Short mmCIF file of C-alpha atoms and ligand atoms in Angstrom, two decimals:
data_model
loop_
_atom_site.label_atom_id
_atom_site.label_comp_id
_atom_site.label_asym_id
_atom_site.label_seq_id
_atom_site.Cartn_x
_atom_site.Cartn_y
_atom_site.Cartn_z
CA MET A 1128 -83.57 -56.09 -128.55
CA LYS A 1129 -80.49 -57.00 -126.51
CA GLU A 1130 -78.36 -59.74 -128.03
CA PHE A 1131 -76.85 -62.14 -125.54
CA PHE A 1132 -74.84 -64.42 -127.94
CA GLU A 1133 -73.20 -61.57 -129.70
CA GLY A 1134 -71.54 -61.98 -133.01
CA ILE A 1135 -73.08 -65.41 -133.57
CA GLY A 1136 -75.64 -65.76 -136.33
CA LYS A 1137 -77.96 -68.58 -137.13
CA ILE A 1138 -75.98 -71.83 -137.31
CA ALA A 1139 -76.30 -73.19 -140.85
CA TYR A 1140 -75.70 -76.68 -142.24
CA GLU A 1141 -72.57 -76.61 -144.38
CA GLY A 1142 -71.94 -80.26 -144.90
CA PRO A 1143 -69.14 -82.68 -143.71
CA LYS A 1144 -66.35 -80.81 -145.46
CA SER A 1145 -66.91 -77.52 -143.71
CA THR A 1146 -64.30 -76.34 -141.34
CA ASN A 1147 -66.38 -73.44 -140.03
CA PRO A 1148 -66.69 -73.97 -136.33
CA LEU A 1149 -70.00 -72.20 -136.24
CA ALA A 1150 -71.69 -74.48 -138.68
CA PHE A 1151 -73.32 -77.92 -138.67
CA ARG A 1152 -71.57 -80.71 -140.60
CA TYR A 1153 -74.28 -83.39 -140.13
CA TYR A 1154 -77.39 -81.72 -138.75
CA ASN A 1155 -79.48 -80.47 -141.57
CA PRO A 1156 -82.85 -79.88 -139.83
CA ASP A 1157 -85.21 -80.03 -142.81
CA GLU A 1158 -83.40 -82.89 -144.62
CA ILE A 1159 -85.48 -86.09 -144.86
CA ILE A 1160 -83.81 -89.08 -143.27
CA GLY A 1161 -85.83 -92.33 -142.86
CA GLY A 1162 -89.01 -90.66 -144.12
CA LYS A 1163 -88.91 -87.75 -141.64
CA LYS A 1164 -87.27 -84.42 -141.22
CA MET A 1165 -84.12 -84.65 -139.08
CA ARG A 1166 -85.58 -82.13 -136.61
CA GLU A 1167 -88.55 -84.47 -136.13
CA GLN A 1168 -86.42 -87.58 -135.79
CA LEU A 1169 -84.17 -85.92 -133.27
CA LYS A 1170 -86.40 -83.50 -131.43
CA PHE A 1171 -83.54 -81.70 -129.81
CA ALA A 1172 -84.11 -79.89 -126.48
CA LEU A 1173 -82.16 -77.35 -124.46
CA SER A 1174 -81.77 -78.12 -120.74
CA TYR A 1175 -82.57 -74.85 -119.02
CA TRP A 1176 -80.59 -75.74 -115.79
CA HIS A 1177 -77.22 -76.39 -117.34
CA THR A 1178 -77.46 -73.90 -120.24
CA MET A 1179 -79.12 -70.93 -118.53
CA CYS A 1180 -78.17 -71.52 -114.84
CA GLY A 1181 -75.05 -73.72 -114.48
CA ASP A 1182 -71.98 -71.64 -113.75
CA GLY A 1183 -69.26 -74.28 -113.54
CA THR A 1184 -69.41 -74.68 -109.77
CA ASP A 1185 -68.08 -78.03 -108.53
CA MET A 1186 -67.17 -79.39 -105.13
CA PHE A 1187 -63.71 -78.02 -105.45
CA GLY A 1188 -64.35 -74.60 -106.80
CA ARG A 1189 -66.79 -71.72 -107.35
CA GLY A 1190 -68.34 -70.77 -110.64
CA THR A 1191 -66.33 -69.70 -113.61
CA PHE A 1192 -69.17 -68.72 -116.01
CA VAL A 1193 -71.33 -65.68 -115.17
CA LYS A 1194 -74.94 -66.46 -116.10
CA THR A 1195 -76.65 -63.25 -114.94
CA PHE A 1196 -76.95 -62.03 -118.51
CA GLY A 1197 -76.20 -58.44 -117.56
CA GLU A 1198 -78.77 -58.09 -114.78
CA SER A 1199 -78.56 -57.93 -110.95
CA GLU A 1200 -82.11 -58.00 -109.55
CA PRO A 1201 -83.11 -61.61 -109.17
CA MET A 1202 -86.33 -61.52 -111.29
CA GLU A 1203 -84.56 -59.36 -113.93
CA VAL A 1204 -81.80 -62.02 -114.13
CA TYR A 1205 -84.37 -64.76 -114.74
CA LYS A 1206 -86.15 -62.72 -117.37
CA ALA A 1207 -82.77 -62.18 -119.09
CA LYS A 1208 -82.23 -65.97 -118.97
CA ALA A 1209 -85.49 -66.48 -120.72
CA TYR A 1210 -84.64 -64.02 -123.51
CA ALA A 1211 -81.12 -65.53 -123.85
CA ALA A 1212 -82.54 -69.09 -123.92
CA PHE A 1213 -84.84 -68.38 -126.83
CA GLU A 1214 -82.20 -66.43 -128.74
CA LEU A 1215 -79.86 -69.46 -128.38
CA MET A 1216 -82.57 -71.96 -129.41
CA ASP A 1217 -83.36 -69.88 -132.43
CA LYS A 1218 -79.72 -69.52 -133.50
CA LEU A 1219 -79.15 -73.35 -133.01
CA SER A 1220 -82.50 -74.53 -134.53
CA VAL A 1221 -83.22 -76.35 -131.27
CA ASP A 1222 -87.08 -76.78 -131.20
CA TYR A 1223 -87.72 -77.73 -127.63
CA TYR A 1224 -86.63 -77.03 -124.05
CA CYS A 1225 -86.93 -78.60 -120.62
CA PHE A 1226 -86.84 -77.06 -117.13
CA HIS A 1227 -87.20 -77.47 -113.37
CA ASP A 1228 -89.41 -74.96 -111.67
CA ARG A 1229 -86.40 -73.39 -109.91
CA ASP A 1230 -84.51 -73.01 -113.17
CA ILE A 1231 -86.94 -70.50 -114.57
CA ALA A 1232 -87.65 -68.39 -111.51
CA PRO A 1233 -85.75 -67.97 -108.23
CA GLU A 1234 -87.24 -69.53 -105.12
CA ALA A 1235 -88.60 -66.92 -102.72
CA GLU A 1236 -89.09 -66.93 -98.91
CA THR A 1237 -92.60 -68.44 -99.10
CA LEU A 1238 -94.15 -71.01 -101.44
CA SER A 1239 -96.84 -68.64 -102.52
CA GLU A 1240 -94.29 -65.90 -103.53
CA SER A 1241 -92.29 -68.57 -105.38
CA ASN A 1242 -95.50 -69.56 -107.22
CA SER A 1243 -96.35 -65.99 -108.25
CA ARG A 1244 -92.80 -65.62 -109.57
CA LEU A 1245 -93.35 -68.74 -111.63
CA ASP A 1246 -96.58 -67.27 -112.94
CA GLU A 1247 -94.83 -64.14 -114.05
CA ILE A 1248 -91.95 -65.91 -115.73
CA SER A 1249 -94.12 -68.57 -117.43
CA ASP A 1250 -96.17 -65.76 -119.05
CA LEU A 1251 -92.92 -64.45 -120.58
CA LEU A 1252 -91.94 -68.03 -121.62
CA SER A 1253 -95.31 -68.46 -123.21
CA ASP A 1254 -94.88 -65.22 -125.28
CA LEU A 1255 -91.31 -66.19 -126.31
CA MET A 1256 -92.53 -69.69 -127.36
CA LYS A 1257 -95.02 -68.17 -129.71
CA LYS A 1258 -92.56 -65.59 -131.03
CA TYR A 1259 -89.86 -68.17 -131.79
CA ASP A 1260 -92.09 -71.18 -132.52
CA LYS A 1261 -90.56 -73.32 -129.77
CA LYS A 1262 -92.08 -76.02 -127.58
CA LEU A 1263 -91.73 -77.39 -124.08
CA LEU A 1264 -90.48 -80.97 -124.13
CA TRP A 1265 -91.09 -81.64 -120.41
CA GLY A 1266 -91.17 -79.92 -117.11
CA THR A 1267 -90.19 -81.05 -113.64
CA ALA A 1268 -89.81 -79.84 -110.05
CA ASN A 1269 -86.49 -79.43 -108.30
CA CYS A 1270 -87.06 -81.37 -105.10
CA PHE A 1271 -83.47 -81.92 -104.23
CA ASN A 1272 -81.58 -78.60 -103.98
CA HIS A 1273 -83.22 -76.90 -100.94
CA PRO A 1274 -82.15 -78.08 -97.41
CA ARG A 1275 -85.68 -79.19 -96.67
CA TYR A 1276 -85.04 -82.09 -98.99
CA MET A 1277 -81.90 -83.25 -97.28
CA HIS A 1278 -83.42 -86.70 -96.61
CA GLY A 1279 -85.47 -86.81 -99.83
CA ALA A 1280 -88.83 -85.45 -100.95
CA GLY A 1281 -91.38 -88.19 -101.83
CA THR A 1282 -89.29 -90.59 -99.73
CA ALA A 1283 -88.57 -88.18 -96.83
CA PRO A 1284 -88.98 -89.62 -93.36
CA ASN A 1285 -91.03 -86.50 -92.41
CA ALA A 1286 -94.61 -86.00 -93.70
CA ASP A 1287 -94.36 -82.18 -93.83
CA VAL A 1288 -91.56 -82.47 -96.33
CA PHE A 1289 -93.57 -84.86 -98.47
CA ALA A 1290 -96.47 -82.37 -98.46
CA PHE A 1291 -94.16 -79.56 -99.52
CA ALA A 1292 -92.80 -81.61 -102.38
CA ALA A 1293 -96.33 -82.42 -103.46
CA ALA A 1294 -97.26 -78.71 -103.49
CA GLN A 1295 -94.19 -77.95 -105.53
CA ILE A 1296 -94.93 -80.79 -108.01
CA LYS A 1297 -98.57 -79.70 -108.32
CA LYS A 1298 -97.36 -76.25 -109.42
CA ALA A 1299 -94.79 -77.69 -111.85
CA ILE A 1300 -97.44 -79.82 -113.45
CA GLU A 1301 -99.69 -76.75 -113.81
CA LEU A 1302 -96.82 -74.86 -115.52
CA THR A 1303 -96.15 -77.77 -117.82
CA VAL A 1304 -99.77 -77.86 -118.88
CA LYS A 1305 -99.83 -74.02 -119.24
CA LEU A 1306 -96.82 -74.18 -121.59
CA GLY A 1307 -98.17 -77.18 -123.60
CA GLY A 1308 -95.51 -79.68 -122.44
CA LYS A 1309 -96.15 -83.28 -123.40
CA GLY A 1310 -93.93 -84.71 -120.67
CA TYR A 1311 -93.38 -84.52 -116.91
CA VAL A 1312 -90.28 -86.03 -115.36
CA PHE A 1313 -89.73 -87.60 -112.00
CA TRP A 1314 -85.92 -87.82 -111.39
CA GLY A 1315 -85.35 -89.11 -107.87
CA GLY A 1316 -83.02 -86.34 -106.72
CA ARG A 1317 -82.55 -87.50 -103.17
CA GLU A 1318 -85.02 -90.37 -103.29
CA GLY A 1319 -82.64 -92.94 -101.92
CA TYR A 1320 -80.71 -93.57 -98.80
CA GLU A 1321 -77.20 -93.03 -97.30
CA THR A 1322 -77.54 -95.81 -94.71
CA LEU A 1323 -80.11 -98.60 -94.11
CA LEU A 1324 -79.48 -98.14 -90.36
CA ASN A 1325 -81.91 -95.14 -90.36
CA THR A 1326 -84.15 -96.12 -93.27
CA ASP A 1327 -87.59 -97.70 -93.59
CA MET A 1328 -87.20 -98.73 -97.28
CA GLY A 1329 -90.73 -100.22 -97.61
CA LEU A 1330 -92.46 -97.06 -96.39
CA GLU A 1331 -90.30 -94.83 -98.48
CA LEU A 1332 -90.95 -96.72 -101.71
CA ASP A 1333 -94.73 -96.92 -101.01
CA ASN A 1334 -94.77 -93.17 -100.36
CA MET A 1335 -92.99 -92.48 -103.63
CA ALA A 1336 -95.68 -94.46 -105.40
CA ARG A 1337 -98.39 -92.56 -103.50
CA LEU A 1338 -96.89 -89.25 -104.67
CA MET A 1339 -96.70 -90.44 -108.27
CA LYS A 1340 -100.33 -91.57 -108.18
CA MET A 1341 -101.48 -88.31 -106.83
CA ALA A 1342 -99.53 -86.45 -109.47
CA VAL A 1343 -101.09 -88.47 -112.27
CA GLU A 1344 -104.54 -88.09 -110.87
CA TYR A 1345 -104.17 -84.38 -110.60
CA ALA A 1346 -102.46 -83.87 -113.92
CA ARG A 1347 -105.08 -85.81 -115.84
CA SER A 1348 -107.83 -83.79 -113.98
CA ILE A 1349 -106.39 -80.53 -115.45
CA GLY A 1350 -106.01 -81.96 -118.97
CA PHE A 1351 -102.42 -83.19 -119.15
CA ASP A 1352 -102.48 -85.77 -121.89
CA GLY A 1353 -98.70 -86.30 -122.21
CA ASP A 1354 -96.45 -88.93 -120.69
CA PHE A 1355 -94.96 -89.05 -117.27
CA TYR A 1356 -91.39 -90.23 -117.07
CA VAL A 1357 -89.16 -91.69 -114.42
CA GLU A 1358 -85.45 -91.01 -115.12
CA PRO A 1359 -83.31 -93.83 -113.73
CA LYS A 1360 -80.05 -93.13 -111.91
CA PRO A 1361 -78.24 -95.48 -109.52
CA LYS A 1362 -76.37 -93.13 -107.24
CA GLU A 1363 -75.33 -89.51 -106.78
CA PRO A 1364 -76.34 -87.55 -104.81
CA THR A 1365 -77.46 -90.43 -102.52
CA LYS A 1366 -75.25 -93.57 -102.25
CA HIS A 1367 -78.26 -95.67 -103.46
CA GLN A 1368 -81.09 -94.13 -105.51
CA TYR A 1369 -84.32 -96.09 -105.59
CA ASP A 1370 -84.76 -95.48 -109.39
CA PHE A 1371 -81.51 -97.40 -109.94
CA ASP A 1372 -81.84 -98.46 -113.61
CA SER A 1373 -84.45 -99.16 -116.25
CA ALA A 1374 -85.25 -102.73 -115.07
CA THR A 1375 -85.65 -101.57 -111.43
CA VAL A 1376 -87.88 -98.64 -112.41
CA ILE A 1377 -90.06 -100.78 -114.67
CA GLY A 1378 -90.64 -103.26 -111.83
CA PHE A 1379 -91.58 -100.41 -109.43
CA LEU A 1380 -93.95 -98.87 -111.89
CA ARG A 1381 -95.69 -102.19 -112.67
CA LYS A 1382 -95.97 -103.16 -109.00
CA ASN A 1383 -97.74 -99.85 -108.33
CA GLY A 1384 -99.95 -99.80 -111.41
CA LEU A 1385 -98.24 -96.74 -112.79
CA ASP A 1386 -96.95 -98.31 -116.05
CA LYS A 1387 -99.79 -96.94 -118.13
CA ASP A 1388 -99.06 -93.41 -117.34
CA PHE A 1389 -95.33 -93.55 -117.06
CA LYS A 1390 -92.42 -94.30 -119.45
CA LEU A 1391 -88.70 -93.91 -119.01
CA ASN A 1392 -86.46 -90.89 -119.60
CA ILE A 1393 -83.08 -92.50 -120.12
CA GLU A 1394 -79.89 -90.57 -119.59
CA ALA A 1395 -76.62 -91.84 -121.05
CA ASN A 1396 -74.36 -90.89 -118.10
CA HIS A 1397 -76.77 -92.48 -115.62
CA ALA A 1398 -76.63 -95.74 -117.53
CA THR A 1399 -72.89 -95.89 -117.29
CA LEU A 1400 -73.01 -95.02 -113.56
CA ALA A 1401 -75.25 -98.12 -113.18
CA GLY A 1402 -72.62 -100.30 -114.85
CA HIS A 1403 -74.65 -100.57 -118.08
CA THR A 1404 -74.18 -99.32 -121.54
CA PHE A 1405 -76.45 -96.49 -122.78
CA GLN A 1406 -77.77 -98.98 -125.33
CA HIS A 1407 -78.56 -101.56 -122.68
CA GLU A 1408 -80.81 -99.11 -120.84
CA LEU A 1409 -82.59 -98.17 -124.03
CA ARG A 1410 -82.99 -101.83 -125.03
CA VAL A 1411 -84.56 -102.72 -121.74
CA ALA A 1412 -87.01 -99.92 -122.05
CA ARG A 1413 -87.80 -100.80 -125.78
CA THR A 1414 -88.20 -104.39 -124.97
CA GLU A 1415 -90.64 -103.68 -122.17
CA GLY A 1416 -92.60 -101.06 -124.23
CA MET A 1417 -91.52 -98.35 -121.84
CA PHE A 1418 -89.25 -96.18 -123.98
CA GLY A 1419 -90.11 -92.50 -123.69
CA SER A 1420 -87.45 -89.83 -123.91
CA ILE A 1421 -83.68 -89.29 -123.70
CA ASP A 1422 -81.34 -87.09 -121.74
CA ALA A 1423 -78.29 -86.92 -124.07
CA ASN A 1424 -74.86 -86.64 -122.61
CA GLN A 1425 -71.86 -88.77 -121.81
CA GLY A 1426 -69.67 -89.51 -118.79
CA ASP A 1427 -65.95 -89.94 -118.58
CA MET A 1428 -64.49 -93.39 -118.60
CA LEU A 1429 -61.95 -92.57 -115.87
CA ILE A 1430 -64.20 -90.39 -113.59
CA GLY A 1431 -67.02 -92.24 -111.80
CA TRP A 1432 -69.16 -89.18 -111.61
CA ASP A 1433 -72.24 -87.76 -113.36
CA THR A 1434 -70.14 -85.45 -115.42
CA ASP A 1435 -72.91 -84.57 -117.91
CA GLN A 1436 -70.59 -83.90 -120.84
CA PHE A 1437 -71.84 -83.04 -124.28
CA PRO A 1438 -72.12 -86.25 -126.25
CA THR A 1439 -69.50 -86.76 -128.93
CA ASN A 1440 -69.04 -90.52 -129.08
CA ILE A 1441 -70.50 -91.65 -132.49
CA TYR A 1442 -70.70 -95.28 -131.57
CA ASP A 1443 -72.99 -94.37 -128.64
CA THR A 1444 -75.16 -91.95 -130.58
CA ALA A 1445 -75.52 -94.42 -133.54
CA LEU A 1446 -76.58 -97.31 -131.23
CA CYS A 1447 -78.88 -94.92 -129.38
CA MET A 1448 -80.61 -93.82 -132.57
CA TYR A 1449 -80.83 -97.45 -133.70
CA GLU A 1450 -82.85 -98.19 -130.55
CA VAL A 1451 -84.92 -95.05 -130.98
CA ILE A 1452 -85.80 -95.98 -134.58
CA LYS A 1453 -86.59 -99.62 -133.55
CA SER A 1454 -88.88 -98.22 -130.85
CA GLY A 1455 -90.83 -96.48 -133.53
CA GLY A 1456 -89.15 -93.04 -133.00
CA PHE A 1457 -90.07 -90.38 -130.51
CA THR A 1458 -93.75 -89.59 -129.82
CA ASN A 1459 -94.07 -87.27 -126.86
CA GLY A 1460 -90.39 -87.65 -126.01
CA GLY A 1461 -87.31 -86.16 -127.49
CA LEU A 1462 -83.56 -85.63 -127.12
CA ASN A 1463 -82.75 -83.26 -124.25
CA PHE A 1464 -79.08 -82.17 -123.98
CA ASP A 1465 -78.70 -82.73 -120.22
CA ALA A 1466 -75.17 -81.58 -120.67
CA LYS A 1467 -72.90 -78.79 -119.60
CA THR A 1468 -69.68 -77.32 -120.84
CA ARG A 1469 -66.57 -78.05 -118.90
CA ARG A 1470 -65.64 -75.64 -116.08
CA GLY A 1471 -62.85 -74.34 -118.24
CA SER A 1472 -65.11 -73.62 -121.19
CA PHE A 1473 -66.70 -70.54 -119.72
CA THR A 1474 -67.63 -68.27 -122.66
CA PRO A 1475 -70.94 -67.88 -124.54
CA GLU A 1476 -69.25 -69.27 -127.65
CA ASP A 1477 -68.41 -72.43 -125.72
CA ILE A 1478 -72.11 -73.08 -125.20
CA VAL A 1479 -72.73 -72.73 -128.91
CA TYR A 1480 -69.73 -75.01 -129.82
CA ALA A 1481 -70.99 -77.59 -127.30
CA TYR A 1482 -74.50 -77.72 -128.74
CA ILE A 1483 -73.11 -77.90 -132.25
CA ALA A 1484 -70.90 -80.89 -131.20
CA GLY A 1485 -73.76 -82.67 -129.54
CA MET A 1486 -76.29 -82.01 -132.27
CA ASP A 1487 -73.84 -83.07 -134.95
CA ALA A 1488 -72.95 -86.17 -133.03
CA PHE A 1489 -76.57 -87.26 -132.85
CA ALA A 1490 -77.27 -86.20 -136.44
CA LEU A 1491 -74.37 -88.42 -137.48
CA GLY A 1492 -75.63 -91.12 -135.23
CA LEU A 1493 -78.99 -90.99 -136.90
CA ARG A 1494 -77.44 -91.19 -140.34
CA VAL A 1495 -75.37 -94.26 -139.25
CA ALA A 1496 -78.31 -95.93 -137.58
CA GLU A 1497 -80.41 -95.54 -140.73
CA LYS A 1498 -77.63 -97.06 -142.79
CA LEU A 1499 -77.21 -100.00 -140.30
CA ILE A 1500 -80.96 -100.72 -140.75
CA ALA A 1501 -80.97 -100.25 -144.55
CA ASP A 1502 -77.79 -102.43 -144.87
CA GLY A 1503 -79.67 -105.18 -143.00
CA ARG A 1504 -76.68 -107.40 -142.22
CA ILE A 1505 -76.93 -107.01 -138.54
CA ASP A 1506 -80.70 -107.41 -138.25
CA SER A 1507 -80.68 -110.40 -140.58
CA PHE A 1508 -77.88 -112.02 -138.60
CA VAL A 1509 -79.90 -111.66 -135.45
CA SER A 1510 -83.08 -113.04 -136.97
CA ASP A 1511 -81.13 -115.99 -138.41
CA ARG A 1512 -79.51 -116.63 -135.01
CA TYR A 1513 -82.95 -117.24 -133.52
CA SER A 1514 -84.49 -119.06 -136.53
CA SER A 1515 -84.85 -122.37 -134.74
CA TRP A 1516 -87.78 -120.71 -132.83
CA ASN A 1517 -89.78 -120.37 -136.08
CA SER A 1518 -90.57 -124.06 -136.63
CA GLY A 1519 -90.28 -127.42 -135.11
CA ILE A 1520 -89.56 -127.81 -131.40
CA GLY A 1521 -88.89 -124.01 -131.05
CA ALA A 1522 -92.35 -123.13 -132.33
CA ASP A 1523 -93.88 -125.81 -130.11
CA ILE A 1524 -92.24 -124.26 -127.05
CA ILE A 1525 -93.44 -120.86 -127.93
CA SER A 1526 -97.05 -121.96 -128.60
CA GLY A 1527 -97.03 -123.89 -125.30
CA LYS A 1528 -97.53 -127.22 -127.02
CA ALA A 1529 -94.29 -128.69 -125.78
CA LYS A 1530 -93.96 -129.10 -122.02
CA MET A 1531 -91.21 -130.65 -119.88
CA ALA A 1532 -92.13 -134.22 -120.69
CA GLU A 1533 -92.12 -133.55 -124.53
CA LEU A 1534 -88.86 -131.69 -124.23
CA GLU A 1535 -87.27 -134.58 -122.35
CA LYS A 1536 -88.50 -137.02 -124.92
CA TYR A 1537 -87.11 -134.66 -127.72
CA ALA A 1538 -83.74 -134.32 -126.05
CA LEU A 1539 -83.39 -138.10 -125.43
CA GLU A 1540 -84.17 -138.84 -129.06
CA LYS A 1541 -81.93 -136.07 -130.41
CA GLY A 1542 -78.92 -136.90 -128.36
CA GLU A 1543 -76.08 -134.32 -127.99
CA VAL A 1544 -77.03 -130.85 -129.51
CA ALA A 1545 -73.68 -129.07 -129.39
CA ALA A 1546 -73.53 -129.44 -133.20
CA SER A 1547 -76.66 -127.15 -133.51
CA CYS A 1548 -74.78 -124.25 -132.01
CA LYS A 1549 -73.59 -121.63 -134.52
CA SER A 1550 -70.92 -118.85 -134.01
CA GLY A 1551 -72.05 -115.60 -132.44
CA ARG A 1552 -69.69 -113.76 -134.90
CA GLN A 1553 -69.16 -110.82 -132.62
CA GLU A 1554 -65.95 -109.59 -134.26
CA TYR A 1555 -67.54 -109.90 -137.70
CA LEU A 1556 -70.53 -107.84 -136.55
CA GLU A 1557 -68.39 -105.23 -134.97
CA ASN A 1558 -66.53 -104.84 -138.22
CA VAL A 1559 -69.76 -104.58 -140.14
CA MET A 1560 -70.66 -101.70 -137.80
CA ASN A 1561 -67.29 -100.03 -138.46
CA SER A 1562 -67.55 -100.43 -142.17
CA ILE A 1563 -71.00 -98.73 -142.20
CA MET A 1564 -69.87 -95.92 -139.84
CA PHE A 1565 -66.82 -95.02 -141.85
CA SER A 1566 -68.27 -95.46 -145.39
CA LEU A 1567 -70.36 -92.28 -145.03
C1 LIG B 3009 -79.56 -85.27 -112.57
C2 LIG B 3009 -80.64 -85.43 -113.46
C3 LIG B 3009 -81.60 -84.27 -113.49
C4 LIG B 3009 -82.87 -84.65 -114.25
C5 LIG B 3009 -83.98 -83.65 -113.96
O1 LIG B 3009 -78.58 -86.09 -112.47
O2 LIG B 3009 -80.07 -85.73 -114.71
O3 LIG B 3009 -80.99 -83.14 -114.17
O4 LIG B 3009 -82.66 -84.82 -115.56
O5 LIG B 3009 -84.29 -83.44 -112.67
CA1 LIG B 3010 -81.07 -85.99 -116.65
CA1 LIG B 3011 -76.66 -86.58 -115.25
#
């Protein structure tokens, strides 16, 4: 069989001292960390769009990376992408993948021809999944690339466009079920606005909810028992995306009675675009019982774009894995590398180096997070900081026994309470974090 990533064997774990660029230093798939194998704790997934399709095109220049995998006929190119994807997952020990409908098969002139292309390629994917023992993490529909979606899909001002998007999503859900995926993502590609001067925001948001309800109803009717996800993002491509951040999305889902079927798929770079840390977005989701899955990547501090870089910042990966562990770990979700190599990193080896970097960064993050929790200093500091809620007036507030009048009486009797305040010890805690990170 043709080899696409030539000269690259299976990437092995060689430990932190290894200088072999084609080895893992921290990711040891079958090692038990925190009671589970690393591969089960991390559930790494390959993003089909960036890895198999993205060619480095940006708004200033054409592609630099040829991703036709030696073929020229459109369907042959997409079959070659499938073979190359599974070869790569096998070599990297990545157990899952994620796709949009249009990543796996090229869109044709008609919807019905596009659908039969999807049937053909999904048969091939199904065979390859069995051969390589790989799973689909989630599927989705690309309802943002084609010109018909210039004003949005579920929030389009035109009902025909809404209907077309629904048809595309129906098929993408069928493919997800066919391939055993346990997740289905709604990322609001162009579900937002450029100016309120031409926008009926109320109708657009209600229509988005209508589309999601129809999707849930249909998916459940054909046996989908996984989770739906909304992936928050504040802007890009539209100036304002409706699914702005975790808090906004949770409010929308609850208002529309969708919170039982949906969770959040949180992307690091989208968090930073919203002016939040990655950990903030994860913490909001965890606190609200809505944590689902992760799109792992990072942005650039100096570029305000969705740069989708492979994640290498260990503070971020450690605090992310801390939130994942505190959420009880992944169930249906996982860690999808929604990341691409830089435009100047255009060779097949660059893809392998990039995944190794991202996987090692998260493996190290997992190791640090487990140490943070086992060390206990940070968790016990936090519980001590809130200890006044465990008894006395704090417990009475929580139980509902103390109301405004009782609290006034308490405050009058107590007098000034500034002396009850304790230091937040931020710098001490940051140093605890450093000492744990660098004692590995
Ligand atoms: C784009 C999004 C997209 C979703 C899936 O910014 O990250 O790739 O993850 O549609
Ligand atoms: Ca994403
Ligand atoms: Ca992104």
